Amino acid sequence: MAALHEHRVDVADLLVDSTDDTGMDLLRFTTAGSVDDGKSTLIGRLLYDSKTILADQLEHVEAVSQARGDEQVDLSLVTDGLRAEREQGITIDVAYRYFATARRKFIIADTPGHVQYTRNMVTGASTANLAVILLDARSGVVEQTRRHAFIASLLGIPHLVVAVNKMDLVGWSEARFEEIRADFEDFSGKLEVRDITFIPMSALTGDNVVDRSAHMDWYQGTPLLYHLEHVHIASDRNLIDVRFPIQWVVRPRSSDHRDYRGYAGQVAGGILRTDDEVVALPDGLTTTIAGIDTLEGSVAEAFPPMSVTVRLADDLDLGRGTMLARTTNQPRVEQDLEAMVCWMSDRPLSVGAMLGLKHTTNRVRAKVVDIVHRLDVNSTHRDPDATGLNANDIGRIRLRSTAPLVYDPYQRNRATGSFILIDPATNATTAAGMLLDR
């Protein structure tokens, strides 16, 4: 995979799904940690112990491990698929893996630990329901641990697992685990994460990854996989604020559907119901929902992240980029925007830059009016004197768009509060952004 800034990213990828197209519960989670904390080994162990590694994959990993002279099978090779990663023994790119148990399906994003790959971590974590922050029991909470936890909080990931790895190297010590827990809890008071779980483990030996550890009978919690299978994510969705960005106008013009006009898209918030009164923004036109259609037929209601076609009672001139909302609960409609962004381009961001901005199904142009501050993720210090943002920098900026954006603050709705900035010359993604409550 090429570097992140060379990829075109659809803003639909920033939406948070909680079910797949079969209706089965789906959990997206990301892993992050310092170099050699065992992220890739942990993912390899999860896949191996849950019996989701194909036989030919395992044979290949075994062959590479043997060729390198490893004493045992190196399960990190399951995710560190690039030659450069294997040669350096580190994770460079975001490695996505998919597996399933009888209870839930999973999408894993194994993200890099190096500070110079912050943009990769932000991309991999942007869709996550949960983040696994891995740390070495010998080192405890270090600067990169705080950085990864802070980024997870910044991205609004609602669930955090602090996986204290390599417990075998500290003699399975309960005292050491509790010391690390206290240190992290002292720091996490500054984070906006409401659910933090601590699990002692050894990814190398498999203790508390899939099966409960016999070496740590003092630990009364569950293994990691059990926690991932049972963590409650349905309530993470915003079911209060009705938000439906129109992606496509459906006009079959067939003999069976001669007068059919529907508006297709993915529900980004709230619950749409037949006969509800809605307003189309930014135009402000009001109407009612005449029907909601899916591939399986009509339904009485739709909720995130369902993809549906909405039929309206009135023949309105609506199109891609329009958002439907309740008349009594409307999002912001503004051109002057304030946002936190992770800058991804190797070309620095400066005041006055004119960029493309893609938000939900809408695309406009926006000018960078001001750089409010650059954020030091390691110390959370704000530099108000910053005049630009370099690759991997995170900062607060002000934008002026050429047309109004219909949005909610990111902390209220990740789907309608996220956006990307695009280089108009190359069409490359230059930043991922989170709209703020001004």
Tab-separated table of C-alpha atoms in Angstrom, residues 3-416:
chain	number	residue	atom	x	y	z
A	3	ALA	CA	1.694	6.253	1.667
A	4	LEU	CA	-1.561	7.598	3.053
A	5	HIS	CA	-1.314	11.025	1.499
A	6	GLU	CA	-1.164	9.413	-1.937
A	7	HIS	CA	-4.588	7.854	-1.541
A	8	ARG	CA	-7.961	9.281	-2.361
A	9	VAL	CA	-10.206	8.779	0.651
A	10	ASP	CA	-13.996	8.831	0.396
A	11	VAL	CA	-15.633	10.530	3.348
A	12	ALA	CA	-18.024	7.592	3.504
A	13	ASP	CA	-15.087	5.680	4.988
A	14	LEU	CA	-15.323	7.966	8.019
A	15	LEU	CA	-18.815	6.726	8.839
A	16	VAL	CA	-19.118	4.283	11.716
A	17	ASP	CA	-20.934	1.049	10.876
A	18	SER	CA	-22.290	-1.190	13.625
A	19	THR	CA	-23.663	-3.963	11.400
A	20	ASP	CA	-22.548	-5.502	8.143
A	21	ASP	CA	-24.745	-6.115	5.105
A	22	THR	CA	-25.931	-9.416	6.600
A	23	GLY	CA	-27.185	-7.690	9.735
A	24	MET	CA	-24.586	-9.421	11.908
A	25	ASP	CA	-23.068	-7.312	14.657
A	26	LEU	CA	-19.806	-5.741	13.482
A	27	LEU	CA	-17.061	-4.271	15.665
A	28	ARG	CA	-14.314	-2.133	14.165
A	29	PHE	CA	-11.312	-1.792	16.418
A	30	THR	CA	-7.800	-0.464	16.133
A	31	THR	CA	-4.578	-1.376	17.869
A	32	ALA	CA	-1.841	1.087	18.776
A	33	GLY	CA	1.290	1.033	20.861
A	34	SER	CA	4.991	1.763	20.948
A	35	VAL	CA	7.490	-0.099	18.796
A	36	ASP	CA	8.000	-3.698	19.975
A	37	ASP	CA	5.027	-3.588	22.348
A	38	GLY	CA	3.584	-6.534	20.412
A	39	LYS	CA	0.691	-5.086	18.383
A	40	SER	CA	1.179	-7.314	15.371
A	41	THR	CA	1.859	-10.351	17.558
A	42	LEU	CA	-1.386	-9.688	19.426
A	43	ILE	CA	-3.405	-9.540	16.204
A	44	GLY	CA	-1.660	-12.653	14.911
A	45	ARG	CA	-2.459	-14.422	18.175
A	46	LEU	CA	-6.127	-13.383	17.962
A	47	LEU	CA	-6.389	-14.740	14.436
A	48	TYR	CA	-4.419	-17.890	15.253
A	49	ASP	CA	-6.217	-18.846	18.465
A	50	SER	CA	-9.627	-18.059	16.963
A	51	LYS	CA	-8.712	-20.366	14.061
A	52	THR	CA	-9.170	-17.747	11.355
A	53	ILE	CA	-5.718	-18.022	9.725
A	54	LEU	CA	-5.813	-20.033	6.521
A	55	ALA	CA	-3.544	-23.064	6.342
A	56	ASP	CA	-1.436	-21.622	3.517
A	57	GLN	CA	-1.020	-18.344	5.431
A	58	LEU	CA	0.195	-20.216	8.492
A	59	GLU	CA	2.581	-22.307	6.405
A	60	HIS	CA	4.034	-19.140	4.887
A	61	VAL	CA	4.476	-17.491	8.304
A	62	GLU	CA	6.139	-20.648	9.629
A	63	ALA	CA	8.492	-20.761	6.637
A	64	VAL	CA	9.508	-17.106	7.004
A	65	SER	CA	10.017	-17.535	10.762
A	66	GLN	CA	12.222	-20.561	10.166
A	67	ALA	CA	14.217	-18.796	7.450
A	68	ARG	CA	14.921	-15.909	9.820
A	69	GLY	CA	16.076	-18.275	12.539
A	70	ASP	CA	13.255	-17.463	14.974
A	71	GLU	CA	12.901	-19.871	17.891
A	72	GLN	CA	9.126	-20.043	17.409
A	73	VAL	CA	6.504	-18.996	14.887
A	74	ASP	CA	6.432	-15.199	14.661
A	75	LEU	CA	2.706	-14.413	14.553
A	76	SER	CA	3.427	-10.731	13.914
A	77	LEU	CA	4.123	-11.711	10.299
A	78	VAL	CA	0.400	-12.312	9.828
A	79	THR	CA	-0.167	-8.538	9.760
A	80	ASP	CA	3.273	-7.148	8.900
A	81	GLY	CA	2.835	-8.111	5.294
A	82	LEU	CA	5.123	-5.624	3.584
A	83	ARG	CA	8.714	-6.592	2.880
A	84	ALA	CA	9.968	-3.310	4.376
A	85	GLU	CA	8.030	-4.000	7.563
A	86	ARG	CA	9.477	-7.470	7.890
A	87	GLU	CA	13.005	-6.255	7.321
A	88	GLN	CA	12.693	-3.537	9.977
A	89	GLY	CA	10.576	-5.535	12.387
A	90	ILE	CA	8.047	-2.698	12.679
A	91	THR	CA	4.590	-1.862	11.415
A	92	ILE	CA	4.632	0.908	8.800
A	93	ASP	CA	1.232	0.911	7.142
A	94	VAL	CA	-2.265	0.279	8.442
A	95	ALA	CA	-2.925	-3.445	8.106
A	96	TYR	CA	-6.605	-4.363	7.968
A	97	ARG	CA	-7.702	-7.859	8.904
A	98	TYR	CA	-11.130	-9.434	9.101
A	99	PHE	CA	-12.341	-12.314	11.228
A	100	ALA	CA	-15.495	-13.544	12.872
A	101	THR	CA	-16.694	-15.584	15.807
A	102	ALA	CA	-20.121	-17.043	16.411
A	103	ARG	CA	-21.128	-13.820	18.168
A	104	ARG	CA	-19.644	-10.966	16.146
A	105	LYS	CA	-17.670	-9.953	13.064
A	106	PHE	CA	-14.532	-7.857	13.387
A	107	ILE	CA	-12.457	-5.460	11.313
A	108	ILE	CA	-9.010	-4.819	12.807
A	109	ALA	CA	-6.793	-1.879	11.920
A	110	ASP	CA	-3.231	-2.524	13.080
A	111	THR	CA	-1.750	0.987	13.093
A	112	PRO	CA	1.894	2.129	13.322
A	113	GLY	CA	3.405	3.292	16.595
A	114	HIS	CA	5.942	5.784	15.259
A	115	VAL	CA	5.137	9.471	15.604
A	116	GLN	CA	5.958	10.000	11.908
A	117	TYR	CA	3.005	7.732	11.049
A	118	THR	CA	0.420	9.655	13.074
A	119	ARG	CA	-1.576	10.279	9.885
A	120	ASN	CA	-1.770	6.512	9.313
A	121	MET	CA	-3.040	5.961	12.839
A	122	VAL	CA	-5.681	8.666	12.468
A	123	THR	CA	-6.945	7.063	9.258
A	124	GLY	CA	-6.982	3.566	10.719
A	125	ALA	CA	-8.738	4.692	13.899
A	126	SER	CA	-11.254	7.061	12.310
A	127	THR	CA	-13.923	4.361	11.915
A	128	ALA	CA	-13.184	2.440	15.117
A	129	ASN	CA	-15.706	1.633	17.826
A	130	LEU	CA	-12.902	0.574	20.148
A	131	ALA	CA	-9.151	1.104	20.520
A	132	VAL	CA	-6.713	-1.379	22.023
A	133	ILE	CA	-3.771	0.554	23.488
A	134	LEU	CA	-0.931	-1.907	23.944
A	135	LEU	CA	1.945	-1.298	26.340
A	136	ASP	CA	4.932	-3.277	27.601
A	137	ALA	CA	4.564	-4.321	31.250
A	138	ARG	CA	8.280	-3.648	31.757
A	139	SER	CA	8.117	-0.060	30.478
A	140	GLY	CA	4.630	0.850	31.675
A	141	VAL	CA	2.933	4.046	30.517
A	142	VAL	CA	5.311	5.914	28.225
A	143	GLU	CA	5.018	9.000	26.038
A	144	GLN	CA	3.679	7.078	23.046
A	145	THR	CA	1.041	5.403	25.243
A	146	ARG	CA	-0.276	8.831	26.193
A	147	ARG	CA	-0.113	10.003	22.586
A	148	HIS	CA	-2.108	7.048	21.263
A	149	ALA	CA	-4.693	7.339	24.028
A	150	PHE	CA	-5.040	11.061	23.386
A	151	ILE	CA	-5.542	10.523	19.642
A	152	ALA	CA	-8.166	7.860	20.374
A	153	SER	CA	-9.949	10.354	22.614
A	154	LEU	CA	-9.622	13.124	20.022
A	155	LEU	CA	-11.204	10.865	17.395
A	156	GLY	CA	-14.137	10.164	19.678
A	157	ILE	CA	-13.535	6.409	20.021
A	158	PRO	CA	-15.970	5.500	22.813
A	159	HIS	CA	-14.300	2.337	24.161
A	160	LEU	CA	-10.677	1.867	25.191
A	161	VAL	CA	-8.855	-1.320	26.177
A	162	VAL	CA	-5.475	-0.908	27.848
A	163	ALA	CA	-3.706	-4.199	27.117
A	164	VAL	CA	-0.755	-4.626	29.466
A	165	ASN	CA	1.341	-7.003	27.374
A	166	LYS	CA	4.414	-9.121	28.142
A	167	MET	CA	3.254	-9.946	31.649
A	168	ASP	CA	5.379	-13.098	31.380
A	169	LEU	CA	8.477	-10.874	31.472
A	170	VAL	CA	7.499	-9.364	34.848
A	171	GLY	CA	6.684	-12.686	36.487
A	172	TRP	CA	2.918	-12.286	35.998
A	173	SER	CA	3.038	-9.640	38.754
A	174	GLU	CA	-0.297	-8.311	39.988
A	175	ALA	CA	1.505	-5.453	41.745
A	176	ARG	CA	3.097	-4.339	38.467
A	177	PHE	CA	-0.253	-4.494	36.671
A	178	GLU	CA	-1.950	-2.395	39.360
A	179	GLU	CA	0.899	0.123	39.255
A	180	ILE	CA	0.420	0.547	35.504
A	181	ARG	CA	-3.357	0.792	35.893
A	182	ALA	CA	-3.003	3.580	38.493
A	183	ASP	CA	-0.522	5.463	36.279
A	184	PHE	CA	-2.821	5.311	33.249
A	185	GLU	CA	-5.933	6.247	35.233
A	186	ASP	CA	-4.121	9.308	36.549
A	187	PHE	CA	-3.485	10.411	32.961
A	188	SER	CA	-6.839	9.319	31.513
A	189	GLY	CA	-8.729	11.805	33.667
A	190	LYS	CA	-7.881	14.339	30.936
A	191	LEU	CA	-9.384	12.176	28.190
A	192	GLU	CA	-12.947	12.150	26.909
A	193	VAL	CA	-13.285	8.367	27.004
A	194	ARG	CA	-16.081	7.001	29.165
A	195	ASP	CA	-15.239	3.284	28.990
A	196	ILE	CA	-11.707	2.038	29.808
A	197	THR	CA	-10.906	-1.638	30.443
A	198	PHE	CA	-7.550	-2.977	31.632
A	199	ILE	CA	-6.411	-6.497	30.658
A	200	PRO	CA	-3.070	-8.119	31.638
A	201	MET	CA	-1.817	-10.496	28.950
A	202	SER	CA	0.982	-12.072	26.988
A	203	ALA	CA	0.411	-12.028	23.243
A	204	LEU	CA	3.422	-14.299	22.751
A	205	THR	CA	2.045	-17.098	24.931
A	206	GLY	CA	-1.641	-16.352	24.410
A	207	ASP	CA	-2.459	-15.653	28.062
A	208	ASN	CA	-5.716	-13.664	28.339
A	209	VAL	CA	-5.896	-13.087	24.590
A	210	VAL	CA	-8.479	-15.710	23.635
A	211	ASP	CA	-8.288	-18.009	26.655
A	212	ARG	CA	-8.071	-17.093	30.336
A	213	SER	CA	-4.568	-17.202	31.759
A	214	ALA	CA	-3.589	-19.900	34.256
A	215	HIS	CA	-0.657	-17.729	35.333
A	216	MET	CA	-2.775	-14.776	36.516
A	217	ASP	CA	-5.538	-16.214	38.668
A	218	TRP	CA	-5.616	-12.883	40.514
A	219	TYR	CA	-7.180	-11.271	37.419
A	220	GLN	CA	-10.968	-11.531	37.658
A	221	GLY	CA	-11.782	-9.950	34.296
A	222	THR	CA	-12.295	-11.512	30.880
A	223	PRO	CA	-9.800	-12.310	28.107
A	224	LEU	CA	-9.508	-9.794	25.294
A	225	LEU	CA	-11.546	-11.697	22.708
A	226	TYR	CA	-14.452	-12.209	25.110
A	227	HIS	CA	-14.442	-8.487	25.849
A	228	LEU	CA	-14.412	-7.658	22.134
A	229	GLU	CA	-17.314	-10.031	21.555
A	230	HIS	CA	-19.455	-8.550	24.319
A	231	VAL	CA	-18.649	-4.841	24.503
A	232	HIS	CA	-21.911	-2.937	23.957
A	233	ILE	CA	-21.702	-0.599	20.953
A	234	ALA	CA	-25.333	-0.151	19.898
A	235	SER	CA	-25.781	2.825	22.226
A	236	ASP	CA	-22.742	4.557	20.673
A	237	ARG	CA	-24.835	5.517	17.668
A	238	ASN	CA	-26.654	8.847	17.674
A	239	LEU	CA	-30.323	7.839	17.510
A	240	ILE	CA	-31.615	11.254	18.564
A	241	ASP	CA	-30.640	13.650	15.765
A	242	VAL	CA	-32.175	12.640	12.416
A	243	ARG	CA	-29.549	13.139	9.710
A	244	PHE	CA	-29.861	11.760	6.180
A	245	PRO	CA	-27.334	13.062	3.612
A	246	ILE	CA	-28.680	12.453	0.112
A	247	GLN	CA	-26.188	10.641	-2.083
A	248	TRP	CA	-28.203	9.896	-5.187
A	249	VAL	CA	-31.563	10.695	-6.763
A	250	VAL	CA	-33.224	7.438	-7.886
A	251	ARG	CA	-35.332	7.771	-11.047
A	252	PRO	CA	-35.773	4.323	-12.692
A	253	ARG	CA	-38.036	5.650	-15.485
A	254	SER	CA	-39.165	2.078	-16.145
A	255	SER	CA	-42.671	0.883	-16.966
A	256	ASP	CA	-42.963	-0.605	-13.478
A	257	HIS	CA	-41.735	2.570	-11.742
A	258	ARG	CA	-42.712	5.304	-14.157
A	259	ASP	CA	-43.197	8.067	-11.563
A	260	TYR	CA	-40.812	6.808	-8.903
A	261	ARG	CA	-38.515	9.398	-7.328
A	262	GLY	CA	-36.425	8.467	-4.326
A	263	TYR	CA	-33.422	9.847	-2.505
A	264	ALA	CA	-30.772	7.265	-1.671
A	265	GLY	CA	-28.171	7.503	1.077
A	266	GLN	CA	-26.945	6.169	4.396
A	267	VAL	CA	-28.658	7.204	7.611
A	268	ALA	CA	-26.096	9.189	9.612
A	269	GLY	CA	-28.173	9.785	12.731
A	270	GLY	CA	-31.560	9.396	14.366
A	271	ILE	CA	-34.498	7.266	13.243
A	272	LEU	CA	-36.367	8.041	10.033
A	273	ARG	CA	-40.030	7.041	10.051
A	274	THR	CA	-42.809	7.142	7.463
A	275	ASP	CA	-45.026	10.260	7.817
A	276	ASP	CA	-42.321	12.177	9.735
A	277	GLU	CA	-42.019	15.844	8.840
A	278	VAL	CA	-38.515	16.690	7.630
A	279	VAL	CA	-36.631	19.710	6.361
A	280	ALA	CA	-34.185	19.616	3.440
A	281	LEU	CA	-31.051	21.629	4.191
A	282	PRO	CA	-29.507	23.991	3.306
A	283	ASP	CA	-32.555	25.060	1.244
A	284	GLY	CA	-34.986	24.881	4.184
A	285	LEU	CA	-37.810	23.199	2.246
A	286	THR	CA	-40.183	21.102	4.380
A	287	THR	CA	-42.075	17.935	3.471
A	288	THR	CA	-42.988	14.542	4.937
A	289	ILE	CA	-41.584	11.060	4.378
A	290	ALA	CA	-43.937	9.084	2.144
A	291	GLY	CA	-41.992	5.819	2.299
A	292	ILE	CA	-38.629	4.178	2.997
A	293	ASP	CA	-37.359	1.505	0.614
A	294	THR	CA	-34.534	-1.048	0.854
A	295	LEU	CA	-33.360	-3.875	-1.380
A	296	GLU	CA	-35.538	-6.222	0.667
A	297	GLY	CA	-38.614	-4.004	0.363
A	298	SER	CA	-40.244	-1.120	2.205
A	299	VAL	CA	-39.653	-0.549	5.916
A	300	ALA	CA	-41.442	1.597	8.479
A	301	GLU	CA	-38.244	3.093	9.891
A	302	ALA	CA	-34.520	3.377	9.233
A	303	PHE	CA	-31.567	4.050	11.546
A	304	PRO	CA	-27.752	4.238	11.321
A	305	PRO	CA	-25.998	2.818	9.391
A	306	MET	CA	-28.792	1.567	7.113
A	307	SER	CA	-28.581	2.446	3.417
A	308	VAL	CA	-32.072	3.264	2.178
A	309	THR	CA	-34.048	5.204	-0.409
A	310	VAL	CA	-36.446	7.786	1.000
A	311	ARG	CA	-39.567	8.827	-0.885
A	312	LEU	CA	-41.003	12.256	-0.068
A	313	ALA	CA	-44.597	13.462	-0.214
A	314	ASP	CA	-43.683	16.553	-2.274
A	315	ASP	CA	-41.806	16.857	-5.549
A	316	LEU	CA	-38.807	18.912	-4.430
A	317	ASP	CA	-35.673	19.808	-6.344
A	318	LEU	CA	-33.158	18.010	-4.125
A	319	GLY	CA	-29.867	16.375	-4.981
A	320	ARG	CA	-26.530	15.069	-3.738
A	321	GLY	CA	-25.294	17.019	-0.729
A	322	THR	CA	-28.739	17.904	0.603
A	323	MET	CA	-29.420	16.676	4.132
A	324	LEU	CA	-32.776	15.721	5.586
A	325	ALA	CA	-33.401	16.451	9.280
A	326	ARG	CA	-36.328	16.926	11.594
A	327	THR	CA	-37.865	20.379	11.498
A	328	THR	CA	-37.558	20.598	15.289
A	329	ASN	CA	-33.978	19.296	15.486
A	330	GLN	CA	-31.728	20.789	12.852
A	331	PRO	CA	-27.927	20.690	12.378
A	332	ARG	CA	-25.736	23.749	11.871
A	333	VAL	CA	-25.750	25.420	8.454
A	334	GLU	CA	-22.642	27.579	8.233
A	335	GLN	CA	-19.761	28.657	6.021
A	336	ASP	CA	-17.424	29.798	8.793
A	337	LEU	CA	-16.036	26.606	10.298
A	338	GLU	CA	-13.629	25.674	13.066
A	339	ALA	CA	-12.029	22.243	13.154
A	340	MET	CA	-9.259	20.025	14.453
A	341	VAL	CA	-7.300	18.530	11.570
A	342	CYS	CA	-4.554	15.977	11.169
A	343	TRP	CA	-2.399	17.223	8.304
A	344	MET	CA	-1.353	14.359	6.019
A	345	SER	CA	0.420	16.005	3.128
A	346	ASP	CA	4.181	16.411	2.867
A	347	ARG	CA	3.487	19.941	1.639
A	348	PRO	CA	2.848	22.144	4.720
A	349	LEU	CA	-0.499	23.785	5.337
A	350	SER	CA	-0.472	27.580	5.462
A	351	VAL	CA	-3.026	30.321	5.953
A	352	GLY	CA	-4.700	31.295	2.703
A	353	ALA	CA	-4.612	27.827	1.136
A	354	MET	CA	-7.655	26.979	-0.983
A	355	LEU	CA	-8.589	23.305	-0.752
A	356	GLY	CA	-11.390	20.954	-1.628
A	357	LEU	CA	-13.561	19.926	1.312
A	358	LYS	CA	-15.645	16.757	1.284
A	359	HIS	CA	-18.234	16.359	4.029
A	360	THR	CA	-20.801	13.532	4.035
A	361	THR	CA	-22.009	13.533	0.400
A	362	ASN	CA	-21.223	17.194	-0.194
A	363	ARG	CA	-18.118	18.660	-1.802
A	364	VAL	CA	-17.182	22.347	-1.702
A	365	ARG	CA	-14.049	24.480	-1.693
A	366	ALA	CA	-12.717	26.066	1.464
A	367	LYS	CA	-10.092	28.651	2.341
A	368	VAL	CA	-7.863	28.326	5.401
A	369	VAL	CA	-8.555	31.581	7.258
A	370	ASP	CA	-6.469	30.992	10.368
A	371	ILE	CA	-4.352	28.429	12.202
A	372	VAL	CA	-5.520	28.806	15.803
A	373	HIS	CA	-2.878	26.543	17.292
A	374	ARG	CA	-0.776	23.464	16.689
A	375	LEU	CA	-1.220	20.690	19.230
A	376	ASP	CA	1.686	18.758	20.717
A	377	VAL	CA	0.002	15.373	21.043
A	378	ASN	CA	2.648	14.056	23.432
A	379	SER	CA	2.279	16.851	25.990
A	380	THR	CA	-1.163	18.240	24.914
A	381	HIS	CA	0.563	21.662	24.834
A	382	ARG	CA	-0.966	24.183	22.414
A	383	ASP	CA	1.293	26.361	20.307
A	384	PRO	CA	-0.720	29.485	19.393
A	385	ASP	CA	2.222	30.934	17.452
A	386	ALA	CA	2.221	28.181	14.817
A	387	THR	CA	2.028	29.563	11.292
A	388	GLY	CA	1.613	26.211	9.536
A	389	LEU	CA	1.089	22.489	9.917
A	390	ASN	CA	3.525	19.862	8.670
A	391	ALA	CA	2.859	16.197	7.882
A	392	ASN	CA	1.479	14.354	10.934
A	393	ASP	CA	0.773	17.607	12.811
A	394	ILE	CA	-2.587	18.056	14.528
A	395	GLY	CA	-3.973	21.549	14.894
A	396	ARG	CA	-7.035	23.731	15.199
A	397	ILE	CA	-7.889	25.816	12.142
A	398	ARG	CA	-10.603	28.121	10.842
A	399	LEU	CA	-12.096	27.641	7.382
A	400	ARG	CA	-14.421	29.598	5.123
A	401	SER	CA	-16.318	27.399	2.651
A	402	THR	CA	-17.692	28.536	-0.697
A	403	ALA	CA	-21.113	27.097	0.187
A	404	PRO	CA	-22.791	26.358	3.536
A	405	LEU	CA	-22.023	23.048	5.242
A	406	VAL	CA	-24.790	21.176	7.047
A	407	TYR	CA	-23.070	19.587	10.039
A	408	ASP	CA	-23.010	18.680	13.710
A	409	PRO	CA	-20.005	19.022	16.016
A	410	TYR	CA	-17.870	15.880	15.762
A	411	GLN	CA	-18.322	14.997	19.434
A	412	ARG	CA	-22.089	14.819	18.837
A	413	ASN	CA	-22.049	12.907	15.554
A	414	ARG	CA	-18.885	11.432	14.044
A	415	ALA	CA	-20.591	10.957	10.668
A	416	THR	CA	-21.825	14.522	10.166
